[in-house]
Structures are given as structure tokens and as C-alpha cells.
Coordinates of N, CA and C in Angstrom, one line a residue:
X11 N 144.1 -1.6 75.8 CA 145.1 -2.4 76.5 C 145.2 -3.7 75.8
X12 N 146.0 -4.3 75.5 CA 146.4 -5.7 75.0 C 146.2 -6.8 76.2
X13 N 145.2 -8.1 75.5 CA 144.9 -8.7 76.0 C 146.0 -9.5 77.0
X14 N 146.7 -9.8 76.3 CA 148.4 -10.5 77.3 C 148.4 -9.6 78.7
X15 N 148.4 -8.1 78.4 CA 149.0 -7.1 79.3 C 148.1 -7.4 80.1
X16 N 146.5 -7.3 80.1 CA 145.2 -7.3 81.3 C 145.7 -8.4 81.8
X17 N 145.5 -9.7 81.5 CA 146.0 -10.5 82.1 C 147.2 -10.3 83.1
X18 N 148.2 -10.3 82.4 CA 149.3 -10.1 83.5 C 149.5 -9.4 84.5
X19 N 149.1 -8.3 84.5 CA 149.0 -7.2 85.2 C 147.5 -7.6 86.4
X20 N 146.3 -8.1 86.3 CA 145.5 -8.7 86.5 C 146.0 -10.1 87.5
X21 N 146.7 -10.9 87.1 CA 147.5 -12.1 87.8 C 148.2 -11.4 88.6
X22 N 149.7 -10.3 88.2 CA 150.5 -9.9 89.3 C 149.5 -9.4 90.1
X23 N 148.9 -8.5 90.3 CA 147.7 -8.1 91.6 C 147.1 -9.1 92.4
X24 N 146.8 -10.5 92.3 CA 146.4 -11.9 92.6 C 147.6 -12.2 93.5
X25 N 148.9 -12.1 92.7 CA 150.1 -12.8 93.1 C 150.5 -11.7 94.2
X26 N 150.5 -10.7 94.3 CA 151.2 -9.6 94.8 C 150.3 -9.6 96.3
X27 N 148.9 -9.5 96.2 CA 148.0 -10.0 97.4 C 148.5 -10.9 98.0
X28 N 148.8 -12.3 97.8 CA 148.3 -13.4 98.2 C 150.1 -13.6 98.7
X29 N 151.1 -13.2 98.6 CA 152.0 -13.7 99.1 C 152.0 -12.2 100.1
X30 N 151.2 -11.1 99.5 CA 151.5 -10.3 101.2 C 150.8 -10.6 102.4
X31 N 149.1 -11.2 102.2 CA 148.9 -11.7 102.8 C 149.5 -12.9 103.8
X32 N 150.0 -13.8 102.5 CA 150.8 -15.1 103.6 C 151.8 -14.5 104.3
X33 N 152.5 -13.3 103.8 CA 153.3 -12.9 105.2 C 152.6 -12.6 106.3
X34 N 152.3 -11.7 106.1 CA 151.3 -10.9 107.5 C 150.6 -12.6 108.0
X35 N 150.1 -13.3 107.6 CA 149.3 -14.4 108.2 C 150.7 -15.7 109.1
X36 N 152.2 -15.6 108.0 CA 152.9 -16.4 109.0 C 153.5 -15.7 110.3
X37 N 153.7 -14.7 110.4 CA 153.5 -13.8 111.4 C 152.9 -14.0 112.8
X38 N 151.5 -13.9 111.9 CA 150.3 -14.3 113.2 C 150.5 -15.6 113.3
X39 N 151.1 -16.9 112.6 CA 150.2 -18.3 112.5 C 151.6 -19.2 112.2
X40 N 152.8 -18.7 112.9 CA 153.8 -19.6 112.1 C 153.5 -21.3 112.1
X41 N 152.6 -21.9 112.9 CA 153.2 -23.0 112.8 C 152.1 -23.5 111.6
X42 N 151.1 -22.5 110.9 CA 149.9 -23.2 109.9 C 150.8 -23.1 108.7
X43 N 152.0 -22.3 108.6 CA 152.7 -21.9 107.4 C 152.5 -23.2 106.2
X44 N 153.2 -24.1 106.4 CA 152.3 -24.6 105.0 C 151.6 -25.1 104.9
X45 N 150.6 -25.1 105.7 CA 148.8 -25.1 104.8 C 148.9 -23.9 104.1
X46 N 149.0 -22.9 105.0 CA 149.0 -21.5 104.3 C 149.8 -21.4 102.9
X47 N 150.6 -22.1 102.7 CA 151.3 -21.6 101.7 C 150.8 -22.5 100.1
X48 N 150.6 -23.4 100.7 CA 149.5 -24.6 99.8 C 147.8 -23.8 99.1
X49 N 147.6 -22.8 100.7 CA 146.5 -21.8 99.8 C 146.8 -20.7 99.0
X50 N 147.8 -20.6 99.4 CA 148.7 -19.0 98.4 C 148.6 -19.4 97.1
X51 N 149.6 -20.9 97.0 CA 149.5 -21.2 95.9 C 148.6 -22.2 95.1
X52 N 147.3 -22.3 95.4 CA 145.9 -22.8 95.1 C 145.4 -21.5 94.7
X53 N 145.7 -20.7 95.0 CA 144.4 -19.3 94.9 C 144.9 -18.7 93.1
X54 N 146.2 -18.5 93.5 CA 147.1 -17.9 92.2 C 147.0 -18.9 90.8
X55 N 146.8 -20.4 91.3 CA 146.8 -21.6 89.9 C 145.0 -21.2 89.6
X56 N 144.5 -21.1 90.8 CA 143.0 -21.4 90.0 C 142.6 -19.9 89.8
X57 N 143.4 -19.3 89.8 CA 143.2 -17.5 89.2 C 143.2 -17.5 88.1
X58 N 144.7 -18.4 87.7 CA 144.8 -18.4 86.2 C 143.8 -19.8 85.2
X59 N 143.5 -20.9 85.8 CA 143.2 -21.4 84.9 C 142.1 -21.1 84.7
X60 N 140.8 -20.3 85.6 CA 139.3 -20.1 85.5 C 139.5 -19.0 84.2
X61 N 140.6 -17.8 84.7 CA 140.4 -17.6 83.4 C 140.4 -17.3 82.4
X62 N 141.5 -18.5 82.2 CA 142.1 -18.9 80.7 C 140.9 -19.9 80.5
X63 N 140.2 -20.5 81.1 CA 139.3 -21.1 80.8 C 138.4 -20.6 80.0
X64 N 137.5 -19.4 80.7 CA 137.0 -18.3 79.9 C 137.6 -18.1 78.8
X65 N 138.8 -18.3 78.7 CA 139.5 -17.0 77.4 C 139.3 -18.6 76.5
X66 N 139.7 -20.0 76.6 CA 139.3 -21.0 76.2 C 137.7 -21.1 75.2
X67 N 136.6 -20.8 76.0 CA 135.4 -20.9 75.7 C 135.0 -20.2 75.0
X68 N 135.2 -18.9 75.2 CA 134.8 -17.5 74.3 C 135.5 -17.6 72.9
X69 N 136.8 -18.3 73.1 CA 137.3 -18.4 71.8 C 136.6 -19.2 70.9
X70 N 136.5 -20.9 71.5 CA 135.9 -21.4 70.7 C 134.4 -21.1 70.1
X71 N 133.6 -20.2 70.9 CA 132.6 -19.8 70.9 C 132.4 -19.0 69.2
X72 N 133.2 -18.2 69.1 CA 133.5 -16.9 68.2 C 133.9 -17.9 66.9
X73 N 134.7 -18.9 67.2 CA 135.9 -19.6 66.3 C 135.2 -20.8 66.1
X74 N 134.4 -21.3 65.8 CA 133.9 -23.0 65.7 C 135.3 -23.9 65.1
X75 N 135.9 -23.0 64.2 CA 136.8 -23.7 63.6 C 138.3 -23.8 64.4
X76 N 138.9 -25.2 64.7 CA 139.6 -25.1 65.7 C 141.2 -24.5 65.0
X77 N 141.4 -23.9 63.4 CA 142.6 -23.2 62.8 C 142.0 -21.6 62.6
X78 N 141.2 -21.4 63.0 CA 140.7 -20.1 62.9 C 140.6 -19.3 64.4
X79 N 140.9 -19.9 65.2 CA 141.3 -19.3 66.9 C 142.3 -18.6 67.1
X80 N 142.3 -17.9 67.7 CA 143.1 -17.0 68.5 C 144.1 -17.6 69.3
X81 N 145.7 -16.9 69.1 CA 146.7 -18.1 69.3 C 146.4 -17.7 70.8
X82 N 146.1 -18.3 71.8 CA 146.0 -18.3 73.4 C 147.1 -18.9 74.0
X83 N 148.2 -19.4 73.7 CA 149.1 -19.9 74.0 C 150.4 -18.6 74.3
X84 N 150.7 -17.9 73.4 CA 151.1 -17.0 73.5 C 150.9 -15.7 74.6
X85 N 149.7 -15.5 74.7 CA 148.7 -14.6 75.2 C 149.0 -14.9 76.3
X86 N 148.6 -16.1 76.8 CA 149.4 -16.5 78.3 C 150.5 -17.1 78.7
X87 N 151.6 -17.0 77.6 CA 152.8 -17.0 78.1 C 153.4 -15.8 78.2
X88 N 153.2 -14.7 77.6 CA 152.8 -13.3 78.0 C 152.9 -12.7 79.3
X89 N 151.2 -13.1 79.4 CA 151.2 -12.9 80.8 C 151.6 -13.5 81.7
X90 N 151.9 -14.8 81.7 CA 152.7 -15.3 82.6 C 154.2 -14.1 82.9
X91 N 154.4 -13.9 81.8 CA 156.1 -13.1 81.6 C 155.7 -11.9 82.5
X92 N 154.8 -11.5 82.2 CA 154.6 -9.7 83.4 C 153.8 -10.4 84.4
X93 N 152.7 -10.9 84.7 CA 152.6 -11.9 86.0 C 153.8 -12.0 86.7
X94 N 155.2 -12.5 86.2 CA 156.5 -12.9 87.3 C 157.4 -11.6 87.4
X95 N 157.5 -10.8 86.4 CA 158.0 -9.7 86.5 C 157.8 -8.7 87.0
X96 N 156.0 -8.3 87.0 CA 155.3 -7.3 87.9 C 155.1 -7.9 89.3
X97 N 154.7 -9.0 89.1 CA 155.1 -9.8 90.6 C 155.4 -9.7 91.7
X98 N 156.8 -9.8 91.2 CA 158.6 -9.9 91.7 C 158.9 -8.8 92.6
X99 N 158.6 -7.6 91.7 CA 159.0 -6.6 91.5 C 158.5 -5.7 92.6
X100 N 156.9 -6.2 92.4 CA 155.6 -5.3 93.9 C 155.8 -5.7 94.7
X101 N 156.1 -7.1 95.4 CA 156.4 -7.5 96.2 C 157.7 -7.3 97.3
X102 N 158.8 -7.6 96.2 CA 160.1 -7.1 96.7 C 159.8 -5.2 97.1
X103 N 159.2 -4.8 96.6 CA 159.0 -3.1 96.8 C 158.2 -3.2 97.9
X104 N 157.2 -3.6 98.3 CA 156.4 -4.1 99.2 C 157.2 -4.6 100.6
X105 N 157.9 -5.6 100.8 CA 158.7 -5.6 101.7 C 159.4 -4.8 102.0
X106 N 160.6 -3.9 101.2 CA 161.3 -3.1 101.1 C 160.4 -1.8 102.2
X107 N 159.8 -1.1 101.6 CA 159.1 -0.2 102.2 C 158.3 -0.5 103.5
X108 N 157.1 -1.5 103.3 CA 156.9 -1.9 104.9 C 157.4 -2.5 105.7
X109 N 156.4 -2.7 106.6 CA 156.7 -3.2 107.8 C 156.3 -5.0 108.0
X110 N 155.9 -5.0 106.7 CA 155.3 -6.3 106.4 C 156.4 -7.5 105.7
X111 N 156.3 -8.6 106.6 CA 157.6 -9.6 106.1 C 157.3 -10.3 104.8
X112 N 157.6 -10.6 103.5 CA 156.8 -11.1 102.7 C 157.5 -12.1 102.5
X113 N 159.2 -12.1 102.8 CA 159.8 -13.3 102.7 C 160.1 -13.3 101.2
X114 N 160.4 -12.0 101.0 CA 161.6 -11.8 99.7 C 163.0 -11.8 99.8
X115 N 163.6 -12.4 98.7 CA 165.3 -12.7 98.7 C 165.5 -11.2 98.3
X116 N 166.3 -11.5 97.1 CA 166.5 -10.3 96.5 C 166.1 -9.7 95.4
X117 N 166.0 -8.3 95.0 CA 165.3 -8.1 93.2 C 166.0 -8.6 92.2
X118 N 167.1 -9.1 92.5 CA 167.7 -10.4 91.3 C 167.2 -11.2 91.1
X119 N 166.8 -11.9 92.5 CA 166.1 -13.1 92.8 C 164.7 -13.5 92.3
X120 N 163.9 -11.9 92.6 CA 162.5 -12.3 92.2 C 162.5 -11.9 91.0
X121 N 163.3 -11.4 89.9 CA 163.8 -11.2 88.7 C 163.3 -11.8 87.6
X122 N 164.6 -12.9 88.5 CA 165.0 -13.9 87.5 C 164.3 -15.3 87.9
X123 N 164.4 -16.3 89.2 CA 164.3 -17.1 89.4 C 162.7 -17.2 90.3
X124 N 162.8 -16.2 91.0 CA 161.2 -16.0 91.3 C 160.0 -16.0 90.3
X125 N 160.6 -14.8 89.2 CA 159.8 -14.7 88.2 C 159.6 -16.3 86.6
X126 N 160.6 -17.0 86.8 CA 160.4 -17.9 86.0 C 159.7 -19.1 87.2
X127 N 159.3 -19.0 88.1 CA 158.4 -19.9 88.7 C 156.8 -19.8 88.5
X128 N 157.0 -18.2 88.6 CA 155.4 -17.8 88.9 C 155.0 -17.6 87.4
X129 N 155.9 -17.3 86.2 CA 155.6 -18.1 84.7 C 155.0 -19.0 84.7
X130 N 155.8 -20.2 85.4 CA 155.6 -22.0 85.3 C 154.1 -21.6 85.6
X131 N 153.6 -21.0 87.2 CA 152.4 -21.2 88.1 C 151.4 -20.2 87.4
X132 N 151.9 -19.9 85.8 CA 150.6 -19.2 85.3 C 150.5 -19.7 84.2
X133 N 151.4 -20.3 83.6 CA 151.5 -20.7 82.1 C 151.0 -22.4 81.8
X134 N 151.4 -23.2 82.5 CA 150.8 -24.3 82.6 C 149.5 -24.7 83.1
X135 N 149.0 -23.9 83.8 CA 147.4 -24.0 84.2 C 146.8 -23.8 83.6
X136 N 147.2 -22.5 82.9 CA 146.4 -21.3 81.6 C 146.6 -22.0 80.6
X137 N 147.6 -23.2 79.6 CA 147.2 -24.1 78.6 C 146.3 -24.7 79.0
X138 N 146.3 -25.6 80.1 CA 145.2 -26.4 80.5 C 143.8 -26.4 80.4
X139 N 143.7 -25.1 80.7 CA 142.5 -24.6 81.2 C 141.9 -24.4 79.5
X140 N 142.7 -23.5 78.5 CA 142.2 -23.1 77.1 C 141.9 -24.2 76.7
X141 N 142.9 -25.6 76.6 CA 142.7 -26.4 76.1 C 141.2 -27.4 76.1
X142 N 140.8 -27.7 77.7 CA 139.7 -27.9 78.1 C 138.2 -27.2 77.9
X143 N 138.7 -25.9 77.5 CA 137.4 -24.9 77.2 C 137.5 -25.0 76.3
X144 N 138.2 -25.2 75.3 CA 138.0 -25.9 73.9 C 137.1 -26.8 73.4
X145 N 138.0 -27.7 74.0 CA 137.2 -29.2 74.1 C 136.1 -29.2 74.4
X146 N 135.2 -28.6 75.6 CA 134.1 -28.9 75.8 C 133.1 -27.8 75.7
X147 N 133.5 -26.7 74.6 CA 132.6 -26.3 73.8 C 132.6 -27.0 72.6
X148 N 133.4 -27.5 71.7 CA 133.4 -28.0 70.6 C 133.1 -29.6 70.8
X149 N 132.9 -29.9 71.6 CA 132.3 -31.2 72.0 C 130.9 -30.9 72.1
X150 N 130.4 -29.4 73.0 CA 129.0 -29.3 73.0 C 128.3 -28.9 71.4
X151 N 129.1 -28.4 70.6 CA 128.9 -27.5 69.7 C 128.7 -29.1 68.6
X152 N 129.3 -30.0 68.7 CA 129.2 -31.1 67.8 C 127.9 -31.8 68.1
X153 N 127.5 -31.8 69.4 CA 126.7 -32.4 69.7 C 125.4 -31.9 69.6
X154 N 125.4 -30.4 69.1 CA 124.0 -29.7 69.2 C 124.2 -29.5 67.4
X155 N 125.0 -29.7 66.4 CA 125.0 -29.5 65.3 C 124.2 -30.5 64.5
X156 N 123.4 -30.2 63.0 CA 122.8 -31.4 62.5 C 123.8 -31.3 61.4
X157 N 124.0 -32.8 61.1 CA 124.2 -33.6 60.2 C 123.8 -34.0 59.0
X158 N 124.5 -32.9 58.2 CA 123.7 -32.9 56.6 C 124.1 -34.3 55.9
X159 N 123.3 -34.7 54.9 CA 123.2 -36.1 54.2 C 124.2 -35.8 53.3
X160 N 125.0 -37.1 53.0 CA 125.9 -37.4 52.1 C 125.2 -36.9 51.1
X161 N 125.8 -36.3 49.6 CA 125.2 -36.5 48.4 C 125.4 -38.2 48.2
X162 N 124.6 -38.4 47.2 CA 124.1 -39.4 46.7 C 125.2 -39.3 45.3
X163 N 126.2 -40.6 45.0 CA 126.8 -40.6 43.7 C 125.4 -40.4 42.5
X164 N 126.0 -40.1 41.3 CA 125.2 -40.4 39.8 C 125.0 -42.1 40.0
X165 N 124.1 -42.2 39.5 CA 122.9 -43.7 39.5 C 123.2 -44.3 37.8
X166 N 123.9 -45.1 37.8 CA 123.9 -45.8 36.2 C 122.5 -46.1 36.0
X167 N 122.2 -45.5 34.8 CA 121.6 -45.7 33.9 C 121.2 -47.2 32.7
X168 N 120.1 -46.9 32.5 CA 119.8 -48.7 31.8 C 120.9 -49.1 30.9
X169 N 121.5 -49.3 30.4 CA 122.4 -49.2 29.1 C 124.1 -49.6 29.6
X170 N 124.3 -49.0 30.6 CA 125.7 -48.6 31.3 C 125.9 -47.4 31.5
X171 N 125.2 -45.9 30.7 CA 125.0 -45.1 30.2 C 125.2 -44.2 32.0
X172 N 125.6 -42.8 32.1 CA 125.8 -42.5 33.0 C 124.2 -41.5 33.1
X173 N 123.8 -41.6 34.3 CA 122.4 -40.7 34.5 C 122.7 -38.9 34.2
X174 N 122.4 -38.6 33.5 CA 122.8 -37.1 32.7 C 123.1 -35.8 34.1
X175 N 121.8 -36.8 34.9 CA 121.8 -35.6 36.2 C 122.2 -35.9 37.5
X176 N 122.7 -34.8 38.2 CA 123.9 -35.1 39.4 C 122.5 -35.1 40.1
X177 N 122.9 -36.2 41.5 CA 122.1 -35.6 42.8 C 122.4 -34.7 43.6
X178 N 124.0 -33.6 43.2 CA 124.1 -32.8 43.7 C 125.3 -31.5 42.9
X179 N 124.9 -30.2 42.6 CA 125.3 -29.3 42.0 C 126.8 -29.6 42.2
X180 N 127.1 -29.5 43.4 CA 128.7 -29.7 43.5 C 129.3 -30.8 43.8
X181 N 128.7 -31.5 43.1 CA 129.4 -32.8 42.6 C 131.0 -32.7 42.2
X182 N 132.3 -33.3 42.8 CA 133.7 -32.5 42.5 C 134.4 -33.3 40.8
X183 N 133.4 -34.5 40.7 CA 134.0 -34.9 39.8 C 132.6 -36.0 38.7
X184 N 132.7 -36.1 37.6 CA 132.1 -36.9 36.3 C 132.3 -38.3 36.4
X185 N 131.0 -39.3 36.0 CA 130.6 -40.1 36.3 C 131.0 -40.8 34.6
X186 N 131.6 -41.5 34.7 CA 132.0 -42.5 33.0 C 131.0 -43.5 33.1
X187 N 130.9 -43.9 31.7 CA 129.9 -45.5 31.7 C 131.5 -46.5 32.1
X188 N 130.5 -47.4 32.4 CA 131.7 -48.8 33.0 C 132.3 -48.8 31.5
X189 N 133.6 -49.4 31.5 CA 134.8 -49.9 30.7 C 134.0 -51.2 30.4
X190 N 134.0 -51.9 29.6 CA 133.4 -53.3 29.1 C 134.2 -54.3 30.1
X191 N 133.3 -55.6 30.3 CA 133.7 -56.1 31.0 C 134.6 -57.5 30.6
X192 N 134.8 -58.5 31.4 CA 134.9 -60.3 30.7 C 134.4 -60.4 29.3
X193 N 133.2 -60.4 29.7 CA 131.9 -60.8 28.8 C 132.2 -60.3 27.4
X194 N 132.3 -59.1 27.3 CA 132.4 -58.2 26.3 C 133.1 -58.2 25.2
X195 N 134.2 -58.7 26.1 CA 135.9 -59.3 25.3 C 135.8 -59.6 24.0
X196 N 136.1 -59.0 22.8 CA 136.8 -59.8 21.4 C 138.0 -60.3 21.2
X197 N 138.5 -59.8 22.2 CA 139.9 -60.6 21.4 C 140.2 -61.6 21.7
X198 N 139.7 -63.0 21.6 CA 139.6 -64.0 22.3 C 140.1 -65.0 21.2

């Protein structure tokens, strides 16, 4: 299964709970309705950022190099895309069929305009989060690394003469004697 798809599919089941829940709960609790709705949508943002966080860390983990990673931006914009689409979709079916109010418009609605919200509520957390698990592996990963010594340039020689030997094999470039200087001048 493609990593985008777990995801998404993985978030709509999050998403698809948590607003059937908050029906069934405004039912029992109308007047807690938005606290309630403030946890709906707390549970669904920190679903996605923990983890895209993960998918953050493990990458840099695998990738020390930060052009050699896995595009993760994509990946969860992805899944954001079947996140709002699978969503939408279980939900509105979900009301449809039960007995349970979920406080769906219509399958246009959760389509189009439902599903580019619950994008926003999966895709911007989920950069966040990669971005941060980045950061503070490659922040740890700098900080646990040693720091090899500069090579040392070629050392002039008594004469002006260049020292025959590198202090290091891969040296990128040849060491000239100095050009004559003031002093040296004839044409005077």
C-alpha cells in the first residue's frame, strides 16, 4: 500500500470517528457543543502532526542529508486529499443510513468544500510537524557528530620554493612559489 494512501485512509478513520462521535455527544450535551467541537478538532490536528512528525524523524534518520529525503510534502498533501475525500464521503454515508445526527450538508458539500477544509486540517499540521522532526534530529545529529580538522595548506619552503608534500592527498589544487616581490624589482 502506498505511503500517502495509509495515511489518508488512516486520518479519514480519525476524522470519520470523531465527528460521529461529536454528533452522538451534541445530542446528549447540546449546550457543551463547542468545547466539544474544539476537541473534535484538537484530536484530528494532533493525529496528523504526531504523525507526520514521525514520518519527519525517521526520514531524517535514514537521510542525514537534508537533498537526499523523501519528498514528505507531497505524501501529505496526498493524504490530506483522501483524508477529505474518504472523510466526506463515510460520514455523509454514515448519517444517511443511521440514526446518528452527524450534522452533514450535502455529498457536494462534503465533496468539495468539506473536503478542502479537512485538507487545510491535515496538510498544514503535517508540514509542520515534518519540518520540526527535521530540525531536531539534524540539530541532534550535528551535535553528536565529530568534527574533522581542516587540512593544513602546503608550508613554503626555505627559498620561496613550495614544500614538495601536501598535508593532504586531496588537496583540490597546487601550491606556486611567491611571484617576486618590491625588493626584487629590476626594472627600476
Amino acid at each position: 500500500m502506498k505511503p500517502w494512501l495509509l495515511r489518508g485512509l488512516g486520518l479519514a478513520l480519525v476524522h470519520t470517528v470523531v465527528r460521529v462521535l461529536l454528533g452522538a455527544a451534541l445530542v446528549q450535551w447540546p449546550l457543551q457543543g463547542s468545547l466539544m467541537r474544539w476537541t473534535g478538532f484538537v484530536i484530528v490536528v494532533l493525529a496528523a502532526f504526531v504523525w507526520a512528525g514521525i514520518d519527519g524523524i525517521r526520514d531524517r534518520r535514514a537521510n542525514p542529508d537534508p537533498d537526499d529525503g523523501t519528498d514528505l510534502t507531497m505524501r501529505w498533501l496526498a493524504a490530506g486529499a483522501v483524508t477529505g475525500l474518504i472523510g466526506g464521503a463515510a460520514t455523509w454515508l454514515i448519517d444517511t443510513v443511521t440514526s446518528i445526527p452527524v450534522g452533514v450538508k450535502s455529498l457536494f458539500f462534503e465533496l468539495t468544500s468539506g473536503a478542502a477544509f479537512t485538507v487545510l486540517l491535515v496538510f498544514l499540521p503535517a508540514t509542520a510537524a515534518v519540518a520540526l522532526g527535521r530540525f531536531f534530529v539534524g540539530r541532534e545529529q550535528r551535535g553528536t557528530k565529530e568534527v574533522a580538522p581542516e587540512p593544513e595548506p602546503a608550508l613554503m619552503g626555505a627559498g620561496g620554493a613550495a614544500d614538495p608534500t601536501w598535508r593532504d592527498d586531496d588537496a583540490p589544487t597546487e601550491t606556486f612559489p611567491a611571484v617576486g616581490t618590491d625588493s626584487d624589482r629590476t626594472d627600476r
